[in-house]
Amino acid sequence: MILTVTLNTALDITYRVRSLRPHASHRVSEVVERPGGKGVNVARVLAALGQEVTVTGFAGGATGRAVRDGLAGTPGLTDALVPVGGATRRTIAVVDERSGDTTQLNEPGPQIEPAEWGAFLDRYEELLGGASAVALCGSLPPGVPVGAYANLVRPARARGVPVLLDTSGEPLRRGVAARPDIIKPNADELAELTGSHDPLRATQDARRRGAHAVVASLGTDGLLAVTPEGRWRAAPPARIPGNPTGAGDSAVAGLLSGLVEHLSWPDRLTRAVALSTATVRSPVAGEFDRAAYEELRGQVTVTGVVSAA
């Protein structure tokens, strides 16, 4: 079982409008609601790939119920979310049909009380016993300690369970120091962590800070991986128009599923790039265009990287 942790779950709401214009009224052509938050998106993609996956984190209020209802009945997915008194946040994505661009609005999340955080830690320790890998994903809601991810990496490592960390800012800086097996920042998050805007130098620096392997998302340029086994760039065949929301989460699902299946790094990266690109073709996060995924798997280019520029 793969365990995904989403401390700041969300109800993702996607609006489609013909053309998004500031200071104007818009007629919405379509509204889609889905369970969201980075780890939830990862879990749904993993389940679609045939993996057994458990989702934990927090859920509360009417939006929390909507998230849990949306997860119910998903084959291969188990809901282990911890109830809280506050309401789960909403995220709003507005898709401009004319340009294909997406505007994202993210609420901060509910206030997590100390007793609720303690209940989550107990649940997490229980779930680790049956986990083959763990994904720690996304932002922290108010009330959760900024070092939370570091405190979740350590017990997993103590049990020999590999951990992938996908967050940003101070939670990422502290989490890296706990020595996760993989981190997956984007280029901006990597630069904030290391102070370097050269992706290869920054990934190497992130490894020196404690990450066993670093896989950096470079947007339409694909992924850059620096690992103990080697360094690679993996790129899609071309820029794909569509909604990029959740593409990074699909990449995480590809990396995790490849990890538990003992694939080589080039094969993991191929799967991750194909999944993330196929997600851009899907209208909502946490889903991917399966036909596009199967086609793209044979078109991803993976090349070795010799040295920093």
Coordinates of N, CA and C in Angstrom, one line a residue, residues 9-228:
T9 N -6.0 19.3 2.6 CA -6.9 18.8 1.5 C -7.8 19.9 1.1
A10 N -8.5 19.7 -0.1 CA -9.3 20.8 -0.7 C -10.4 20.2 -1.5
L11 N -11.4 21.0 -1.7 CA -12.4 20.7 -2.7 C -12.1 21.6 -3.9
D12 N -11.6 20.9 -4.9 CA -11.2 21.6 -6.1 C -12.4 21.9 -7.0
I13 N -12.6 23.2 -7.3 CA -13.7 23.6 -8.2 C -13.1 24.3 -9.4
T14 N -13.5 23.8 -10.6 CA -13.0 24.3 -11.8 C -14.1 24.9 -12.6
Y15 N -13.9 26.2 -13.0 CA -14.9 26.9 -13.8 C -14.2 27.1 -15.2
R16 N -15.1 27.0 -16.2 CA -14.6 27.2 -17.6 C -15.4 28.4 -18.1
V17 N -14.7 29.4 -18.6 CA -15.3 30.6 -19.2 C -14.7 30.8 -20.6
R18 N -15.4 31.5 -21.4 CA -15.0 31.7 -22.8 C -13.7 32.5 -22.9
S19 N -13.6 33.6 -22.1 CA -12.4 34.4 -22.1 C -12.4 35.1 -20.7
L20 N -11.3 35.0 -20.0 CA -11.2 35.6 -18.6 C -10.7 37.0 -18.8
R21 N -11.5 38.0 -18.3 CA -11.1 39.4 -18.4 C -11.2 40.0 -17.0
P22 N -10.2 40.8 -16.5 CA -10.3 41.5 -15.2 C -11.4 42.5 -15.2
H23 N -12.0 42.7 -14.1 CA -13.1 43.7 -13.8 C -14.3 43.5 -14.7
A24 N -14.6 42.2 -15.1 CA -15.7 41.9 -16.0 C -16.5 40.8 -15.4
S25 N -17.8 40.7 -15.7 CA -18.7 39.6 -15.3 C -18.6 38.5 -16.4
H26 N -18.6 37.3 -15.9 CA -18.3 36.1 -16.8 C -19.5 35.1 -16.7
R27 N -19.8 34.6 -17.8 CA -20.8 33.4 -17.8 C -20.0 32.1 -17.8
V28 N -20.2 31.3 -16.8 CA -19.5 30.0 -16.6 C -20.2 29.0 -17.5
S29 N -19.4 28.3 -18.4 CA -19.9 27.3 -19.3 C -20.0 25.9 -18.6
E30 N -19.1 25.7 -17.6 CA -19.0 24.4 -17.0 C -18.4 24.5 -15.6
V31 N -18.9 23.7 -14.7 CA -18.4 23.7 -13.3 C -18.1 22.2 -13.0
V32 N -16.9 21.9 -12.5 CA -16.5 20.6 -12.1 C -16.0 20.6 -10.6
E33 N -16.5 19.8 -9.8 CA -15.9 19.7 -8.4 C -15.3 18.3 -8.2
R34 N -14.1 18.3 -7.6 CA -13.4 17.1 -7.3 C -12.7 17.2 -6.0
P35 N -12.4 16.0 -5.3 CA -11.5 16.0 -4.1 C -10.2 16.5 -4.6
G36 N -9.5 17.3 -3.7 CA -8.2 17.9 -4.2 C -7.2 18.0 -3.0
G37 N -6.2 18.8 -3.3 CA -5.0 18.8 -2.5 C -4.0 17.9 -3.2
K38 N -2.7 18.2 -3.1 CA -1.7 17.5 -3.9 C -1.7 16.0 -3.6
G39 N -1.7 15.6 -2.4 CA -1.6 14.2 -2.1 C -2.8 13.4 -2.5
V40 N -4.0 14.1 -2.5 CA -5.2 13.4 -2.9 C -5.2 13.2 -4.4
N41 N -4.7 14.2 -5.2 CA -4.5 14.1 -6.6 C -3.5 12.9 -6.9
V42 N -2.4 12.9 -6.2 CA -1.5 11.8 -6.3 C -2.2 10.4 -6.1
A43 N -3.0 10.3 -5.1 CA -3.6 9.1 -4.8 C -4.6 8.6 -5.9
R44 N -5.3 9.6 -6.4 CA -6.3 9.2 -7.5 C -5.6 8.7 -8.7
V45 N -4.4 9.3 -9.1 CA -3.7 8.8 -10.2 C -3.1 7.4 -9.9
L46 N -2.6 7.3 -8.7 CA -2.0 5.9 -8.3 C -3.1 4.9 -8.4
A47 N -4.3 5.2 -7.9 CA -5.4 4.2 -8.0 C -5.7 3.9 -9.4
A48 N -5.7 4.9 -10.3 CA -6.0 4.7 -11.7 C -5.0 3.8 -12.4
L49 N -3.7 3.8 -11.8 CA -2.7 3.0 -12.3 C -2.7 1.6 -11.8
G50 N -3.7 1.3 -10.9 CA -3.8 0.0 -10.3 C -3.1 -0.2 -9.0
Q51 N -2.6 0.8 -8.4 CA -1.9 0.7 -7.1 C -2.9 0.8 -5.9
E52 N -2.7 0.0 -4.9 CA -3.5 0.2 -3.6 C -2.9 1.4 -2.9
V53 N -3.8 2.3 -2.6 CA -3.3 3.6 -2.0 C -4.3 4.0 -0.9
T54 N -3.7 4.6 0.2 CA -4.5 5.1 1.3 C -4.2 6.6 1.4
V55 N -5.3 7.3 1.6 CA -5.2 8.8 1.7 C -5.4 9.2 3.2
T56 N -4.5 10.0 3.7 CA -4.7 10.5 5.1 C -4.4 12.0 5.1
G57 N -4.7 12.7 6.2 CA -4.7 14.1 6.3 C -5.9 14.6 7.1
F58 N -6.4 15.8 6.7 CA -7.5 16.3 7.5 C -8.7 16.6 6.6
A59 N -9.9 16.5 7.1 CA -11.1 16.8 6.4 C -12.2 17.3 7.4
G60 N -12.8 18.4 7.1 CA -13.8 18.9 8.0 C -14.9 19.8 7.3
G61 N -16.0 19.9 8.0 CA -17.1 20.8 7.5 C -17.8 20.2 6.2
A62 N -18.6 21.0 5.6 CA -19.4 20.5 4.4 C -18.4 20.2 3.3
T63 N -17.4 21.0 3.1 CA -16.4 20.8 2.0 C -15.6 19.5 2.3
G64 N -15.3 19.2 3.6 CA -14.6 18.0 3.9 C -15.5 16.8 3.6
R65 N -16.8 16.9 3.9 CA -17.7 15.8 3.5 C -17.8 15.6 2.0
A66 N -17.8 16.7 1.3 CA -17.8 16.6 -0.2 C -16.5 15.9 -0.7
V67 N -15.4 16.2 -0.1 CA -14.1 15.5 -0.4 C -14.2 14.0 -0.2
R68 N -14.7 13.6 1.0 CA -14.8 12.2 1.3 C -15.8 11.5 0.5
D69 N -16.9 12.2 0.2 CA -17.9 11.6 -0.7 C -17.3 11.4 -2.1
G70 N -16.5 12.3 -2.5 CA -15.9 12.2 -3.9 C -14.9 11.1 -3.9
L71 N -14.3 10.7 -2.8 CA -13.3 9.6 -2.8 C -13.9 8.3 -2.6
A72 N -15.1 8.3 -2.1 CA -15.8 7.0 -1.8 C -16.1 6.2 -3.1
G73 N -15.8 4.9 -3.0 CA -16.0 4.1 -4.2 C -15.0 4.1 -5.2
T74 N -13.9 4.8 -5.0 CA -12.8 4.8 -5.9 C -12.0 3.5 -5.8
P75 N -12.0 2.6 -6.8 CA -11.3 1.3 -6.7 C -9.8 1.5 -6.3
G76 N -9.4 0.7 -5.3 CA -8.0 0.7 -4.8 C -7.7 1.8 -3.8
L77 N -8.6 2.7 -3.5 CA -8.3 3.9 -2.7 C -9.1 3.7 -1.3
T78 N -8.3 3.9 -0.2 CA -8.9 3.9 1.1 C -8.8 5.2 1.8
D79 N -9.9 5.7 2.3 CA -10.0 7.0 3.0 C -9.6 6.8 4.5
A80 N -8.5 7.4 4.9 CA -8.1 7.4 6.3 C -7.9 8.9 6.8
L81 N -8.7 9.8 6.2 CA -8.7 11.2 6.6 C -9.1 11.4 8.1
V82 N -8.5 12.3 8.8 CA -8.8 12.6 10.2 C -9.8 13.7 10.3
P83 N -10.9 13.6 10.9 CA -11.9 14.7 11.0 C -11.4 15.8 11.9
V84 N -11.7 17.1 11.5 CA -11.4 18.3 12.2 C -12.6 19.2 12.3
G85 N -12.6 20.1 13.3 CA -13.7 21.0 13.5 C -13.8 22.1 12.4
G86 N -12.7 22.5 11.8 CA -12.8 23.5 10.8 C -13.2 23.0 9.4
A87 N -13.5 23.9 8.5 CA -14.0 23.4 7.2 C -12.8 23.3 6.2
T88 N -12.7 22.2 5.5 CA -11.7 22.0 4.5 C -11.8 23.1 3.5
R89 N -10.7 23.6 3.0 CA -10.6 24.7 2.1 C -11.2 24.4 0.7
R90 N -11.4 25.4 -0.1 CA -11.7 25.2 -1.5 C -10.6 25.8 -2.4
T91 N -10.3 25.3 -3.5 CA -9.5 25.9 -4.5 C -10.3 26.1 -5.8
I92 N -10.1 27.3 -6.4 CA -10.9 27.7 -7.6 C -9.9 27.8 -8.7
A93 N -10.2 27.0 -9.8 CA -9.4 27.2 -11.0 C -10.4 27.7 -12.1
V94 N -10.0 28.8 -12.7 CA -10.8 29.4 -13.8 C -10.0 29.1 -15.1
V95 N -10.6 28.4 -16.0 CA -10.0 28.0 -17.3 C -10.5 28.9 -18.4
D96 N -9.6 29.7 -19.0 CA -9.9 30.5 -20.1 C -9.9 29.7 -21.4
E97 N -11.1 29.4 -22.0 CA -11.2 28.5 -23.1 C -10.5 29.1 -24.3
R98 N -10.4 30.4 -24.5 CA -9.8 31.0 -25.7 C -8.3 30.8 -25.6
S99 N -7.7 31.1 -24.5 CA -6.2 31.1 -24.4 C -5.7 29.7 -23.9
G100 N -6.5 29.0 -23.2 CA -6.1 27.7 -22.6 C -5.4 27.9 -21.2
D101 N -5.3 29.2 -20.8 CA -4.6 29.4 -19.5 C -5.6 29.2 -18.4
T102 N -5.0 28.9 -17.2 CA -5.8 28.7 -16.0 C -5.3 29.6 -14.9
T103 N -6.3 30.3 -14.2 CA -6.0 31.1 -13.1 C -6.5 30.4 -11.8
Q104 N -5.6 30.3 -10.8 CA -5.8 29.5 -9.6 C -6.0 30.4 -8.4
L105 N -7.0 30.1 -7.6 CA -7.3 30.8 -6.3 C -7.3 29.7 -5.2
N106 N -6.4 29.8 -4.2 CA -6.3 28.8 -3.2 C -6.6 29.4 -1.8
E107 N -7.5 28.8 -1.1 CA -7.8 29.2 0.3 C -6.8 28.7 1.2
P108 N -6.6 29.3 2.4 CA -5.6 28.8 3.3 C -5.8 27.5 4.0
G109 N -7.0 27.1 4.3 CA -7.3 25.9 5.0 C -7.8 26.2 6.4
P110 N -8.3 25.1 7.1 CA -8.8 25.3 8.4 C -7.7 25.4 9.5
Q111 N -8.1 26.0 10.6 CA -7.2 26.0 11.8 C -7.2 24.6 12.4
I112 N -6.0 24.1 12.5 CA -5.8 22.7 13.1 C -5.4 22.9 14.6
E113 N -6.2 22.3 15.5 CA -6.0 22.4 16.9 C -5.0 21.4 17.3
P114 N -4.2 21.6 18.5 CA -3.2 20.7 18.9 C -3.7 19.2 19.1
A115 N -5.0 19.1 19.6 CA -5.5 17.7 19.8 C -5.7 17.1 18.4
E116 N -6.1 17.8 17.4 CA -6.3 17.3 16.1 C -5.0 16.9 15.4
W117 N -4.0 17.7 15.6 CA -2.7 17.3 15.1 C -2.2 16.0 15.8
G118 N -2.4 15.9 17.1 CA -2.0 14.7 17.8 C -2.7 13.5 17.3
A119 N -4.0 13.6 17.0 CA -4.8 12.5 16.5 C -4.3 12.1 15.1
F120 N -3.9 13.1 14.3 CA -3.3 12.7 13.0 C -2.0 11.9 13.2
L121 N -1.1 12.4 14.1 CA 0.2 11.7 14.3 C 0.0 10.3 14.7
D122 N -1.0 10.0 15.5 CA -1.4 8.6 15.9 C -1.8 7.8 14.7
R123 N -2.7 8.4 13.9 CA -3.1 7.7 12.7 C -2.0 7.4 11.7
Y124 N -1.1 8.4 11.6 CA 0.0 8.2 10.7 C 0.9 7.1 11.1
E125 N 1.2 7.0 12.4 CA 2.1 5.9 12.9 C 1.4 4.6 12.6
E126 N 0.1 4.5 12.8 CA -0.6 3.2 12.5 C -0.5 2.8 11.0
L127 N -0.7 3.8 10.2 CA -0.7 3.6 8.7 C 0.7 3.2 8.2
L128 N 1.7 3.7 8.8 CA 3.1 3.4 8.3 C 3.4 1.9 8.4
G129 N 2.7 1.2 9.3 CA 3.0 -0.2 9.4 C 2.7 -1.0 8.2
G130 N 1.7 -0.5 7.4 CA 1.4 -1.3 6.2 C 1.8 -0.6 4.9
A131 N 2.7 0.5 5.0 CA 3.0 1.3 3.8 C 4.3 0.8 3.1
S132 N 4.2 0.7 1.8 CA 5.4 0.4 1.0 C 6.2 1.7 0.6
A133 N 5.5 2.8 0.6 CA 6.1 4.2 0.3 C 5.1 5.2 0.8
V134 N 5.7 6.4 1.1 CA 4.9 7.5 1.6 C 5.1 8.8 0.7
A135 N 4.0 9.5 0.4 CA 4.1 10.8 -0.3 C 3.6 11.9 0.7
L136 N 4.5 12.8 1.0 CA 4.1 14.0 1.9 C 3.9 15.2 0.9
C137 N 2.7 15.7 0.8 CA 2.5 16.6 -0.3 C 1.7 17.9 0.2
G138 N 2.2 19.0 -0.4 CA 1.4 20.2 -0.3 C 1.7 21.2 0.8
S139 N 0.8 22.2 0.9 CA 1.0 23.2 1.9 C 0.5 22.7 3.3
L140 N 0.8 23.5 4.3 CA 0.4 23.2 5.7 C -0.8 24.2 6.1
P141 N -1.9 23.6 6.6 CA -2.9 24.5 7.1 C -2.5 25.2 8.4
P142 N -3.2 26.3 8.7 CA -2.9 27.0 9.9 C -3.0 26.1 11.2
G143 N -2.0 26.3 12.1 CA -2.0 25.5 13.3 C -1.0 24.3 13.2
V144 N -0.7 23.9 12.0 CA 0.3 22.7 11.9 C 1.7 23.3 12.0
P145 N 2.6 22.7 12.8 CA 3.9 23.2 13.0 C 4.7 23.2 11.6
V146 N 5.5 24.3 11.5 CA 6.2 24.4 10.2 C 7.2 23.3 9.9
G147 N 7.6 22.6 11.0 CA 8.5 21.5 10.8 C 7.7 20.2 10.7
A148 N 6.5 20.2 10.4 CA 5.6 19.0 10.4 C 6.2 17.9 9.5
Y149 N 6.6 18.3 8.3 CA 7.1 17.3 7.3 C 8.3 16.6 7.8
A150 N 9.2 17.4 8.4 CA 10.4 16.8 9.0 C 10.1 15.7 10.0
N151 N 9.0 16.0 10.8 CA 8.6 15.1 11.9 C 7.9 13.9 11.3
L152 N 7.4 14.0 10.0 CA 6.8 12.8 9.4 C 7.8 12.0 8.6
V153 N 8.8 12.6 8.1 CA 9.9 11.9 7.4 C 10.6 10.9 8.4
R154 N 10.9 11.4 9.6 CA 11.8 10.6 10.5 C 11.2 9.3 10.8
P155 N 9.9 9.2 11.3 CA 9.4 7.8 11.6 C 9.3 6.9 10.4
A156 N 9.0 7.5 9.2 CA 9.0 6.6 8.1 C 10.4 6.0 7.8
R157 N 11.4 6.9 7.8 CA 12.8 6.4 7.6 C 13.2 5.4 8.7
A158 N 12.7 5.6 9.9 CA 13.1 4.6 11.0 C 12.5 3.2 10.7
R159 N 11.3 3.2 10.0 CA 10.7 1.9 9.6 C 11.2 1.4 8.3
G160 N 12.1 2.1 7.6 CA 12.5 1.7 6.3 C 11.5 1.9 5.2
V161 N 10.6 2.9 5.4 CA 9.6 3.2 4.4 C 10.1 4.4 3.6
P162 N 10.3 4.3 2.2 CA 10.8 5.4 1.5 C 9.8 6.5 1.4
V163 N 10.3 7.8 1.4 CA 9.5 9.0 1.5 C 9.8 9.9 0.4
L164 N 8.7 10.4 -0.3 CA 8.8 11.4 -1.3 C 8.2 12.7 -0.7
L165 N 8.9 13.8 -0.7 CA 8.4 15.1 -0.1 C 8.2 16.0 -1.3
D166 N 7.0 16.6 -1.3 CA 6.6 17.6 -2.4 C 5.9 18.8 -1.7
T167 N 6.7 19.8 -1.3 CA 6.2 21.0 -0.7 C 7.1 22.1 -1.0
S168 N 7.0 23.2 -0.3 CA 7.8 24.4 -0.7 C 8.1 25.2 0.5
G169 N 9.0 26.2 0.4 CA 9.2 27.2 1.4 C 9.9 26.6 2.6
E170 N 9.6 27.1 3.8 CA 10.2 26.7 5.0 C 9.9 25.2 5.4
P171 N 8.6 24.7 5.1 CA 8.4 23.3 5.3 C 9.3 22.4 4.5
L172 N 9.6 22.8 3.3 CA 10.6 22.0 2.4 C 12.0 22.1 3.0
R173 N 12.4 23.3 3.4 CA 13.8 23.4 3.9 C 14.0 22.6 5.2
R174 N 13.0 22.6 6.1 CA 13.1 21.7 7.3 C 13.0 20.2 6.9
G175 N 12.1 20.0 6.0 CA 11.9 18.6 5.6 C 13.1 17.9 4.9
V176 N 13.8 18.7 4.1 CA 15.0 18.2 3.5 C 16.0 17.8 4.5
A177 N 16.1 18.5 5.6 CA 17.1 18.2 6.6 C 16.9 16.9 7.3
A178 N 15.6 16.4 7.2 CA 15.3 15.1 7.8 C 15.6 13.9 6.8
R179 N 16.2 14.2 5.7 CA 16.7 13.3 4.7 C 15.7 12.4 4.1
P180 N 14.7 13.0 3.4 CA 13.7 12.2 2.6 C 14.4 11.5 1.4
D181 N 13.8 10.4 1.0 CA 14.4 9.7 -0.1 C 14.3 10.5 -1.5
I182 N 13.2 11.2 -1.7 CA 13.1 12.0 -2.9 C 12.4 13.3 -2.5
I183 N 12.8 14.4 -3.1 CA 12.0 15.6 -3.1 C 11.7 16.0 -4.6
K184 N 10.6 16.6 -4.8 CA 10.1 17.0 -6.1 C 9.7 18.4 -6.2
P185 N 10.6 19.4 -6.1 CA 10.3 20.8 -6.2 C 10.2 21.2 -7.7
N186 N 9.4 22.3 -7.9 CA 9.5 22.9 -9.2 C 10.7 23.9 -9.2
A187 N 11.0 24.5 -10.4 CA 12.2 25.3 -10.5 C 12.2 26.5 -9.5
D188 N 11.1 27.1 -9.3 CA 11.0 28.2 -8.3 C 11.2 27.8 -6.9
E189 N 10.6 26.7 -6.5 CA 10.8 26.1 -5.2 C 12.2 25.7 -4.9
L190 N 12.9 25.1 -6.0 CA 14.3 24.7 -5.9 C 15.2 25.9 -5.7
A191 N 14.9 27.0 -6.4 CA 15.7 28.2 -6.3 C 15.5 28.8 -5.0
E192 N 14.3 28.8 -4.4 CA 14.1 29.4 -3.1 C 14.8 28.6 -2.0
L193 N 14.9 27.3 -2.2 CA 15.5 26.4 -1.2 C 17.1 26.6 -1.3
T194 N 17.6 26.7 -2.4 CA 19.1 26.7 -2.6 C 19.7 28.1 -2.9
G195 N 18.9 29.0 -3.4 CA 19.5 30.3 -3.8 C 20.1 30.3 -5.2
S196 N 20.0 29.1 -5.9 CA 20.6 29.0 -7.2 C 19.4 28.9 -8.3
H197 N 19.6 29.6 -9.4 CA 18.6 29.5 -10.5 C 19.1 28.6 -11.6
D198 N 20.2 28.0 -11.4 CA 20.7 27.0 -12.4 C 20.1 25.6 -11.9
P199 N 19.2 25.0 -12.6 CA 18.5 23.8 -12.1 C 19.5 22.7 -11.7
L200 N 20.5 22.4 -12.5 CA 21.4 21.3 -12.1 C 22.2 21.6 -10.9
R201 N 22.8 22.8 -10.8 CA 23.5 23.2 -9.6 C 22.6 23.2 -8.4
A202 N 21.3 23.6 -8.5 CA 20.4 23.7 -7.4 C 20.0 22.3 -7.0
T203 N 19.8 21.3 -7.9 CA 19.5 20.0 -7.5 C 20.6 19.3 -6.7
Q204 N 21.8 19.6 -7.2 CA 23.0 19.0 -6.5 C 23.1 19.6 -5.1
D205 N 22.8 20.9 -5.0 CA 22.9 21.5 -3.6 C 21.8 21.0 -2.7
A206 N 20.6 20.7 -3.3 CA 19.5 20.1 -2.5 C 19.9 18.8 -2.0
R207 N 20.6 18.0 -2.8 CA 21.1 16.7 -2.3 C 22.1 16.9 -1.1
R208 N 22.9 17.9 -1.2 CA 23.9 18.1 -0.1 C 23.2 18.5 1.1
R209 N 22.0 19.1 1.0 CA 21.2 19.5 2.2 C 20.5 18.4 2.9
G210 N 20.5 17.2 2.2 CA 19.9 16.1 2.9 C 19.0 15.1 2.0
A211 N 18.5 15.6 0.9 CA 17.7 14.8 0.0 C 18.5 13.7 -0.6
H212 N 18.0 12.5 -0.6 CA 18.7 11.3 -1.2 C 18.7 11.5 -2.7
A213 N 17.5 11.9 -3.3 CA 17.4 12.1 -4.7 C 16.5 13.3 -4.9
V214 N 16.8 14.1 -5.9 CA 16.0 15.3 -6.2 C 15.5 15.2 -7.7
V215 N 14.2 15.4 -7.8 CA 13.6 15.4 -9.1 C 12.9 16.8 -9.3
A216 N 13.4 17.6 -10.1 CA 12.9 19.0 -10.3 C 12.0 19.0 -11.5
S217 N 10.8 19.7 -11.3 CA 9.9 19.9 -12.4 C 10.3 21.2 -13.1
L218 N 10.5 21.1 -14.4 CA 11.0 22.2 -15.2 C 9.9 22.7 -16.2
G219 N 8.6 22.5 -15.8 CA 7.5 22.9 -16.6 C 7.4 22.1 -17.9
T220 N 7.3 22.9 -19.0 CA 7.2 22.2 -20.3 C 8.5 21.5 -20.8
D221 N 9.6 21.8 -20.0 CA 10.9 21.1 -20.3 C 11.0 19.8 -19.7
G222 N 10.0 19.4 -18.9 CA 10.0 18.0 -18.3 C 10.7 18.0 -16.9
L223 N 11.5 17.0 -16.6 CA 12.0 16.7 -15.3 C 13.6 16.6 -15.4
L224 N 14.2 17.1 -14.3 CA 15.6 16.9 -14.1 C 15.8 16.1 -12.8
A225 N 16.5 15.0 -12.9 CA 16.7 14.1 -11.7 C 18.2 14.0 -11.4
V226 N 18.5 14.2 -10.1 CA 19.9 14.0 -9.6 C 19.8 13.0 -8.5
T227 N 20.3 11.8 -8.7 CA 20.2 10.7 -7.8 C 21.5 10.0 -7.6
P228 N 21.6 9.1 -6.6 CA 22.9 8.4 -6.4 C 23.3 7.5 -7.6

